[in-house]
Amino acid sequence: MPSEQHTNIKVAVRVRPYNVRELEQKQRSIIKVMDRSALLFDPDEEDDEFFFQGAKQPYRDITKRMNKKLTMEFDRVFDIDNSNQDLFEECTAPLVDAVLNGYNCSVFVYGATGAGKTFTMLGSEAHPGLTYLTMQDLFDKIQAQSDVRKFDVGVSYLEVYNEHVMNLLTKSGPLKLREDNNGVVVSGLCLTPIYSAEELLRMLMLGNSHRTQHPTDANAESSRSHAIFQVHIRITERKTDTKRTVKLSMIDLAGSERAASTKGIGVRFKEGASINKSLLALGNCINKLADGLKHIPYRDSNLTRILKDSLGGNCRTLMVANVSMSSLTYEDTYNTLKYASRAKKI
Ligand code: ADP
Ligand code: MG
């Protein structure tokens, strides 16, 4: 990824392949990947033929507004044929080196429900996601340094749902947050020691099955919680016995679609409201960090409180914005790209 940026925030966009429903409806493509770092959002119809290999659009809506034809630049744009391995190699392998050099790092996947966040972060047994690939690399690098340094590795997997903090590994909570001199502490959270990436993958899958999910009209699989995986590493230099602790956080954010677009009432509505609150707070913090401002409103949500020591300052942050290129998801894709480009704006 280009390194000319002044901040430590990188933004990548990942376009996922069409799903069965999108293919069946033969919608037009609203994203054209131009090169490694640019895409064209909402291209003109004639540009479409590249994607449809000659297939004509089923209909043309003459009441439709003009195409936006927005060229947008990011640190990196991953197209439908890029794998989790590609994202790992280019985006998170460098973070493993940063972590071992003492920087707290965080990786976010952002996007509407169904856009590919969990596929990117967690993946499946057949296509392990960034968390597994990154942890595997971390263990390899730890092994290679074990002559000179001793490492203690513990992980936590938390969920922020409706501003409640739950432990996904033990399925317990809500846990309270409190502030001490070292920052924000999650009360009653024990770190789980781990020794291999394989062990971790099983734990992640288990934890993920504990995530709060509710079927809604918009999407039966919709996930309204933020999942925060954190690996805490205590590094002891064998020669001097000096110790320091670093953290790598990987966050599968709740779906970014608007609460208004799901027919939520009552409990669902409250969920929607606090999801927006956390995502909004995260966006505000990242924008302010990118702008180099001093006051960062971490306190505005539990998500940003937990991540306070992993954003800004000496930290490295990667945001992966997940989108679909089907016109069925026009609004979601547009909103996600806008959010991502605001995070990138310096
Ligand atoms: P989200 O977590 O954002 O709601 P998911 O990661 O669950 O979305 O993705 C929705 C569906 O699309 C899943 O069935 C997933 O396997 C599939 N999918 C997402 N991204 C990709 C990709 N890059 N390649 C192949 N399938 C994908
Ligand atoms: Mg998901």
Short mmCIF file of C-alpha atoms and ligand atoms in Angstrom, two decimals:
data_model
loop_
_atom_site.label_atom_id
_atom_site.label_comp_id
_atom_site.label_asym_id
_atom_site.label_seq_id
_atom_site.Cartn_x
_atom_site.Cartn_y
_atom_site.Cartn_z
CA MET A 1 0.00 0.00 0.00
CA PRO A 2 1.25 3.51 -0.69
CA SER A 3 2.96 5.08 2.27
CA GLU A 4 2.83 8.76 1.37
CA GLN A 5 0.03 9.33 3.87
CA HIS A 6 0.61 11.56 6.87
CA THR A 7 -1.57 9.52 9.14
CA ASN A 8 -1.47 5.94 10.16
CA ILE A 9 -4.94 5.25 8.80
CA LYS A 10 -5.24 3.24 5.63
CA VAL A 11 -8.47 2.60 3.82
CA ALA A 12 -9.04 -0.30 1.44
CA VAL A 13 -12.21 -1.12 -0.45
CA ARG A 14 -13.17 -4.70 -1.18
CA VAL A 15 -15.75 -5.50 -3.84
CA ARG A 16 -17.41 -8.87 -3.44
CA PRO A 17 -18.69 -11.06 -6.29
CA TYR A 18 -22.40 -11.09 -7.12
CA ASN A 19 -24.50 -13.43 -5.03
CA VAL A 20 -27.14 -15.70 -6.55
CA ARG A 21 -29.95 -13.21 -6.06
CA GLU A 22 -28.01 -10.40 -7.68
CA LEU A 23 -27.08 -12.63 -10.62
CA GLU A 24 -30.65 -13.75 -11.15
CA GLN A 25 -31.92 -10.20 -11.22
CA LYS A 26 -29.28 -9.17 -13.79
CA GLN A 27 -28.84 -5.78 -12.24
CA ARG A 28 -26.27 -3.43 -13.63
CA SER A 29 -22.88 -3.03 -12.03
CA ILE A 30 -22.39 0.20 -10.09
CA ILE A 31 -18.67 -0.18 -9.51
CA LYS A 32 -15.90 -0.32 -12.03
CA VAL A 33 -12.49 -0.96 -10.54
CA MET A 34 -10.07 1.26 -12.46
CA ASP A 35 -6.76 0.18 -11.00
CA ARG A 36 -5.16 -0.83 -7.71
CA SER A 37 -6.33 2.28 -5.92
CA ALA A 38 -9.24 3.81 -7.82
CA LEU A 39 -12.79 2.91 -8.67
CA LEU A 40 -15.59 4.52 -10.62
CA PHE A 41 -18.89 4.55 -8.78
CA ASP A 42 -22.10 4.53 -10.81
CA PRO A 43 -20.60 4.50 -14.31
CA ASP A 44 -22.62 5.32 -17.42
CA GLU A 45 -24.56 2.53 -19.05
CA GLU A 46 -22.14 2.15 -21.95
CA ASP A 47 -19.38 1.39 -19.47
CA ASP A 48 -21.55 -1.45 -18.26
CA GLU A 49 -20.96 -3.72 -21.16
CA PHE A 50 -17.55 -4.51 -19.83
CA PHE A 51 -19.18 -6.25 -16.93
CA PHE A 52 -22.13 -7.87 -18.54
CA GLN A 53 -20.21 -9.44 -21.37
CA GLY A 54 -22.75 -8.29 -23.87
CA ALA A 55 -25.88 -9.03 -21.84
CA LYS A 56 -28.33 -6.16 -22.13
CA GLN A 57 -29.96 -4.66 -19.11
CA PRO A 58 -33.44 -6.05 -18.58
CA TYR A 59 -34.99 -2.60 -18.41
CA ARG A 60 -34.07 1.02 -18.26
CA ASP A 61 -35.71 3.30 -15.77
CA ILE A 62 -36.21 6.63 -17.56
CA THR A 63 -37.12 8.39 -14.33
CA LYS A 64 -33.69 7.56 -12.97
CA ARG A 65 -31.37 10.40 -12.06
CA MET A 66 -28.08 11.00 -13.83
CA ASN A 67 -25.32 8.54 -13.10
CA LYS A 68 -22.93 9.90 -10.53
CA LYS A 69 -19.74 8.77 -12.27
CA LEU A 70 -17.68 9.41 -9.18
CA THR A 71 -14.03 8.52 -9.32
CA MET A 72 -12.83 7.62 -5.85
CA GLU A 73 -9.34 6.89 -4.61
CA PHE A 74 -8.33 4.71 -1.70
CA ASP A 75 -5.08 3.22 -0.49
CA ARG A 76 -6.09 0.02 -2.21
CA VAL A 77 -9.08 -1.35 -4.07
CA PHE A 78 -9.59 -5.11 -4.08
CA ASP A 79 -11.71 -6.51 -6.89
CA ILE A 80 -13.92 -9.60 -6.92
CA ASP A 81 -11.08 -11.95 -7.80
CA ASN A 82 -8.92 -10.95 -4.84
CA SER A 83 -8.74 -13.50 -2.03
CA ASN A 84 -8.50 -13.15 1.72
CA GLN A 85 -4.87 -14.16 1.27
CA ASP A 86 -4.32 -11.14 -1.01
CA LEU A 87 -5.78 -8.80 1.59
CA PHE A 88 -3.67 -10.39 4.28
CA GLU A 89 -0.44 -10.09 2.31
CA GLU A 90 -0.92 -6.49 1.34
CA CYS A 91 -2.75 -5.06 4.30
CA THR A 92 -2.33 -6.99 7.52
CA ALA A 93 1.04 -8.74 7.22
CA PRO A 94 2.70 -5.29 7.57
CA LEU A 95 0.64 -4.75 10.71
CA VAL A 96 2.07 -7.87 12.30
CA ASP A 97 5.53 -6.36 11.91
CA ALA A 98 4.24 -3.10 13.36
CA VAL A 99 2.76 -4.90 16.37
CA LEU A 100 6.03 -6.70 17.04
CA ASN A 101 7.76 -3.32 16.83
CA GLY A 102 5.52 -2.02 19.60
CA TYR A 103 2.61 -0.34 17.83
CA ASN A 104 -0.99 -1.06 18.72
CA CYS A 105 -2.84 -1.87 15.52
CA SER A 106 -6.47 -2.17 14.57
CA VAL A 107 -8.30 -3.54 11.57
CA PHE A 108 -11.96 -2.76 10.89
CA VAL A 109 -14.32 -4.25 8.38
CA TYR A 110 -17.12 -1.85 7.56
CA GLY A 111 -20.14 -2.20 5.30
CA ALA A 112 -23.79 -3.10 5.00
CA THR A 113 -25.10 -6.49 6.02
CA GLY A 114 -24.23 -8.99 3.29
CA ALA A 115 -21.36 -6.91 1.91
CA GLY A 116 -18.69 -9.39 3.01
CA LYS A 117 -17.41 -8.18 6.39
CA THR A 118 -17.49 -11.54 8.14
CA PHE A 119 -16.18 -13.31 5.04
CA THR A 120 -13.22 -10.93 5.10
CA MET A 121 -12.54 -11.02 8.81
CA LEU A 122 -13.52 -14.52 9.91
CA GLY A 123 -13.89 -16.38 6.62
CA SER A 124 -14.71 -20.07 6.63
CA GLU A 125 -12.78 -23.28 7.11
CA ALA A 126 -12.11 -23.35 3.37
CA HIS A 127 -11.28 -19.64 3.09
CA PRO A 128 -9.85 -18.48 6.40
CA GLY A 129 -10.22 -14.77 6.93
CA LEU A 130 -7.87 -12.00 7.96
CA THR A 131 -7.96 -12.85 11.66
CA TYR A 132 -6.72 -16.38 11.15
CA LEU A 133 -4.16 -15.50 8.47
CA THR A 134 -2.84 -12.62 10.53
CA MET A 135 -2.60 -14.67 13.70
CA GLN A 136 -0.84 -17.48 11.87
CA ASP A 137 1.73 -14.97 10.65
CA LEU A 138 2.04 -13.53 14.14
CA PHE A 139 2.76 -16.98 15.60
CA ASP A 140 5.35 -17.67 12.89
CA LYS A 141 7.12 -14.38 13.56
CA ILE A 142 6.96 -14.91 17.32
CA GLN A 143 8.54 -18.33 16.85
CA ALA A 144 11.33 -16.82 14.77
CA GLN A 145 12.14 -14.28 17.49
CA SER A 146 11.84 -16.59 20.45
CA ASP A 147 15.59 -16.72 21.08
CA VAL A 148 15.73 -13.06 21.96
CA ARG A 149 12.23 -12.35 23.18
CA LYS A 150 9.62 -14.10 25.23
CA PHE A 151 5.98 -13.63 24.24
CA ASP A 152 2.83 -14.11 26.26
CA VAL A 153 -0.24 -14.08 24.08
CA GLY A 154 -3.81 -13.78 25.31
CA VAL A 155 -6.95 -13.07 23.39
CA SER A 156 -10.38 -11.67 24.03
CA TYR A 157 -13.44 -11.64 21.83
CA LEU A 158 -16.05 -9.09 22.80
CA GLU A 159 -19.36 -8.04 21.39
CA VAL A 160 -20.83 -4.58 21.65
CA TYR A 161 -24.54 -4.92 21.17
CA ASN A 162 -26.83 -2.06 22.02
CA GLU A 163 -23.89 -0.52 23.92
CA HIS A 164 -23.72 -3.65 26.11
CA VAL A 165 -20.34 -5.35 26.21
CA MET A 166 -20.49 -9.16 26.17
CA ASN A 167 -17.73 -11.78 26.30
CA LEU A 168 -18.21 -13.95 23.21
CA LEU A 169 -15.80 -16.64 24.37
CA THR A 170 -17.59 -17.32 27.64
CA LYS A 171 -20.98 -16.02 26.53
CA SER A 172 -21.19 -13.83 29.60
CA GLY A 173 -21.88 -10.21 30.41
CA PRO A 174 -22.76 -7.42 30.25
CA LEU A 175 -19.31 -6.30 31.36
CA LYS A 176 -18.67 -2.81 32.69
CA LEU A 177 -16.09 -0.42 31.34
CA ARG A 178 -14.03 1.65 33.72
CA GLU A 179 -11.19 4.09 33.24
CA ASP A 180 -7.91 3.90 35.04
CA ASN A 181 -4.53 5.52 34.44
CA ASN A 182 -3.70 3.10 31.68
CA GLY A 183 -6.93 3.70 29.82
CA VAL A 184 -10.22 1.91 29.58
CA VAL A 185 -10.51 -1.46 31.26
CA VAL A 186 -13.20 -4.04 30.66
CA SER A 187 -14.11 -5.22 34.17
CA GLY A 188 -14.05 -8.95 34.74
CA LEU A 189 -12.47 -9.77 31.41
CA CYS A 190 -9.94 -12.62 31.56
CA LEU A 191 -7.66 -13.10 28.61
CA THR A 192 -7.59 -16.59 27.14
CA PRO A 193 -4.03 -17.78 26.50
CA ILE A 194 -3.50 -19.34 23.08
CA TYR A 195 -0.61 -21.13 21.45
CA SER A 196 -1.58 -21.70 17.82
CA ALA A 197 -3.63 -20.17 15.04
CA GLU A 198 -5.62 -23.39 14.59
CA GLU A 199 -6.74 -23.28 18.19
CA LEU A 200 -7.70 -19.68 17.64
CA LEU A 201 -9.81 -20.42 14.56
CA ARG A 202 -11.96 -22.88 16.52
CA MET A 203 -12.38 -20.32 19.27
CA LEU A 204 -13.37 -17.63 16.80
CA MET A 205 -15.95 -19.82 15.12
CA LEU A 206 -17.41 -20.67 18.50
CA GLY A 207 -17.41 -17.05 19.60
CA ASN A 208 -18.99 -15.98 16.36
CA SER A 209 -21.84 -18.41 16.88
CA HIS A 210 -22.53 -16.54 20.13
CA ARG A 211 -23.00 -13.22 18.37
CA THR A 212 -26.37 -11.61 18.82
CA GLN A 213 -28.37 -11.91 15.65
CA HIS A 214 -31.98 -11.18 14.91
CA PRO A 215 -33.91 -11.83 11.77
CA THR A 216 -35.34 -8.60 10.38
CA ASP A 217 -37.31 -7.84 7.26
CA ALA A 218 -34.26 -6.42 5.56
CA ASN A 219 -32.06 -9.46 5.97
CA ALA A 220 -32.55 -12.65 7.94
CA GLU A 221 -28.83 -12.93 8.62
CA SER A 222 -28.39 -9.36 9.67
CA SER A 223 -25.85 -8.80 12.36
CA ARG A 224 -26.45 -5.84 14.59
CA SER A 225 -23.48 -6.23 16.86
CA HIS A 226 -19.85 -5.23 16.69
CA ALA A 227 -17.41 -8.10 17.28
CA ILE A 228 -14.06 -7.06 18.70
CA PHE A 229 -11.26 -9.60 18.64
CA GLN A 230 -8.15 -8.47 20.49
CA VAL A 231 -4.81 -10.12 20.93
CA HIS A 232 -2.72 -8.82 23.78
CA ILE A 233 0.98 -9.59 23.58
CA ARG A 234 3.44 -9.10 26.39
CA ILE A 235 6.92 -8.93 24.95
CA THR A 236 9.86 -9.57 27.26
CA GLU A 237 13.35 -8.85 25.95
CA ARG A 238 15.36 -11.75 27.27
CA LYS A 239 18.62 -9.81 27.55
CA THR A 240 17.34 -6.84 29.54
CA ASP A 241 14.13 -8.30 30.96
CA THR A 242 12.26 -5.16 29.81
CA LYS A 243 8.60 -5.74 29.13
CA ARG A 244 5.98 -4.03 27.10
CA THR A 245 2.46 -4.85 26.07
CA VAL A 246 0.97 -4.35 22.62
CA LYS A 247 -2.44 -5.03 21.20
CA LEU A 248 -3.82 -6.02 17.85
CA SER A 249 -7.56 -5.49 17.44
CA MET A 250 -9.70 -6.86 14.64
CA ILE A 251 -13.24 -5.59 14.50
CA ASP A 252 -16.19 -6.93 12.52
CA LEU A 253 -18.53 -3.96 12.69
CA ALA A 254 -22.30 -4.16 12.70
CA GLY A 255 -24.09 -3.66 9.40
CA SER A 256 -23.94 -0.02 8.39
CA GLU A 257 -27.33 0.06 6.66
CA ARG A 258 -29.65 2.62 8.10
CA ALA A 259 -32.00 1.64 10.87
CA ALA A 260 -34.69 3.37 8.81
CA SER A 261 -34.41 0.90 5.97
CA THR A 262 -35.30 -2.07 8.15
CA LYS A 263 -38.85 -2.12 9.36
CA GLY A 264 -37.63 -2.15 12.92
CA ILE A 265 -39.81 -1.08 15.77
CA GLY A 266 -39.31 -1.20 19.54
CA VAL A 267 -36.26 -3.23 20.45
CA ARG A 268 -35.03 -3.34 16.87
CA PHE A 269 -35.31 0.40 16.63
CA LYS A 270 -33.22 0.87 19.74
CA GLU A 271 -30.61 -1.50 18.33
CA GLY A 272 -30.50 0.49 15.15
CA ALA A 273 -30.11 3.71 17.06
CA SER A 274 -27.18 2.53 19.14
CA ILE A 275 -25.48 0.85 16.22
CA ASN A 276 -25.59 4.14 14.45
CA LYS A 277 -24.27 5.78 17.59
CA SER A 278 -21.22 3.49 17.69
CA LEU A 279 -20.54 3.69 13.97
CA LEU A 280 -21.02 7.43 14.03
CA ALA A 281 -18.67 7.77 17.00
CA LEU A 282 -16.07 5.62 15.26
CA GLY A 283 -16.40 7.68 12.08
CA ASN A 284 -16.05 10.91 14.06
CA CYS A 285 -12.96 9.66 15.86
CA ILE A 286 -11.31 8.47 12.65
CA ASN A 287 -12.11 11.72 10.83
CA LYS A 288 -10.67 13.79 13.65
CA LEU A 289 -7.58 11.62 13.85
CA ALA A 290 -7.14 11.90 10.09
CA ASP A 291 -7.48 15.68 10.39
CA GLY A 292 -4.80 15.70 13.08
CA LEU A 293 -7.11 17.19 15.71
CA LYS A 294 -6.25 16.99 19.41
CA HIS A 295 -9.60 16.28 20.97
CA ILE A 296 -10.90 12.89 19.90
CA PRO A 297 -14.40 11.99 21.16
CA TYR A 298 -13.63 8.42 22.25
CA ARG A 299 -16.14 8.69 25.08
CA ASP A 300 -19.09 8.92 22.73
CA SER A 301 -19.65 5.16 22.49
CA ASN A 302 -18.50 1.93 24.10
CA LEU A 303 -16.93 0.79 20.85
CA THR A 304 -14.63 3.81 20.74
CA ARG A 305 -13.95 3.63 24.49
CA ILE A 306 -12.73 0.04 24.17
CA LEU A 307 -10.58 0.95 21.18
CA LYS A 308 -9.21 4.19 22.60
CA ASP A 309 -5.68 2.87 23.00
CA SER A 310 -5.77 1.25 19.56
CA LEU A 311 -6.69 4.28 17.48
CA GLY A 312 -4.63 7.36 16.78
CA GLY A 313 -1.40 8.28 18.49
CA ASN A 314 1.17 5.68 17.76
CA CYS A 315 -1.33 3.22 16.34
CA ARG A 316 -1.80 1.81 12.89
CA THR A 317 -5.36 1.55 11.64
CA LEU A 318 -6.73 -0.26 8.62
CA MET A 319 -10.31 0.12 7.47
CA VAL A 320 -11.62 -2.36 4.92
CA ALA A 321 -14.85 -1.08 3.38
CA ASN A 322 -16.85 -3.99 1.99
CA VAL A 323 -19.27 -3.37 -0.87
CA SER A 324 -21.33 -5.21 -3.43
CA MET A 325 -21.32 -3.91 -6.99
CA SER A 326 -24.92 -4.78 -7.69
CA SER A 327 -27.31 -1.90 -8.28
CA LEU A 328 -29.62 -3.67 -5.82
CA THR A 329 -27.37 -2.28 -3.09
CA TYR A 330 -26.93 1.20 -4.61
CA GLU A 331 -27.59 3.23 -1.44
CA ASP A 332 -25.58 0.98 0.87
CA THR A 333 -22.63 0.90 -1.48
CA TYR A 334 -22.71 4.66 -1.96
CA ASN A 335 -22.93 5.30 1.80
CA THR A 336 -20.10 2.87 2.54
CA LEU A 337 -17.83 4.46 -0.05
CA LYS A 338 -18.64 7.91 1.33
CA TYR A 339 -17.84 6.79 4.88
CA ALA A 340 -14.61 5.20 3.68
CA SER A 341 -13.50 8.22 1.70
CA ARG A 342 -14.19 10.51 4.66
CA ALA A 343 -11.95 8.26 6.75
CA LYS A 344 -9.32 8.66 4.06
CA LYS A 345 -9.69 12.41 3.58
CA ILE A 346 -6.69 14.20 5.04
P1 ADP B 1 -21.56 -9.40 6.26
O1 ADP B 1 -20.76 -10.01 7.35
O2 ADP B 1 -21.01 -8.09 5.78
O3 ADP B 1 -23.02 -9.30 6.58
P2 ADP B 1 -20.89 -11.83 4.87
O4 ADP B 1 -19.43 -11.83 5.06
O5 ADP B 1 -21.69 -12.73 5.75
O6 ADP B 1 -21.48 -10.36 4.97
O7 ADP B 1 -21.16 -12.14 3.33
C1 ADP B 1 -22.43 -12.40 2.81
C2 ADP B 1 -22.34 -13.61 1.87
O8 ADP B 1 -21.50 -13.32 0.76
C3 ADP B 1 -21.76 -14.84 2.54
O9 ADP B 1 -22.43 -15.97 2.07
C4 ADP B 1 -20.31 -14.83 2.10
O10 ADP B 1 -19.77 -16.13 2.10
C5 ADP B 1 -20.40 -14.24 0.71
N1 ADP B 1 -19.19 -13.46 0.37
C6 ADP B 1 -18.86 -12.26 0.89
N2 ADP B 1 -17.71 -11.79 0.37
C7 ADP B 1 -17.29 -12.73 -0.49
C8 ADP B 1 -16.14 -12.85 -1.37
N3 ADP B 1 -15.19 -11.88 -1.43
N4 ADP B 1 -16.05 -13.95 -2.13
C9 ADP B 1 -16.99 -14.92 -2.06
N5 ADP B 1 -18.08 -14.87 -1.28
C10 ADP B 1 -18.24 -13.80 -0.50
MG MG B 2 -21.35 -10.51 9.26
#
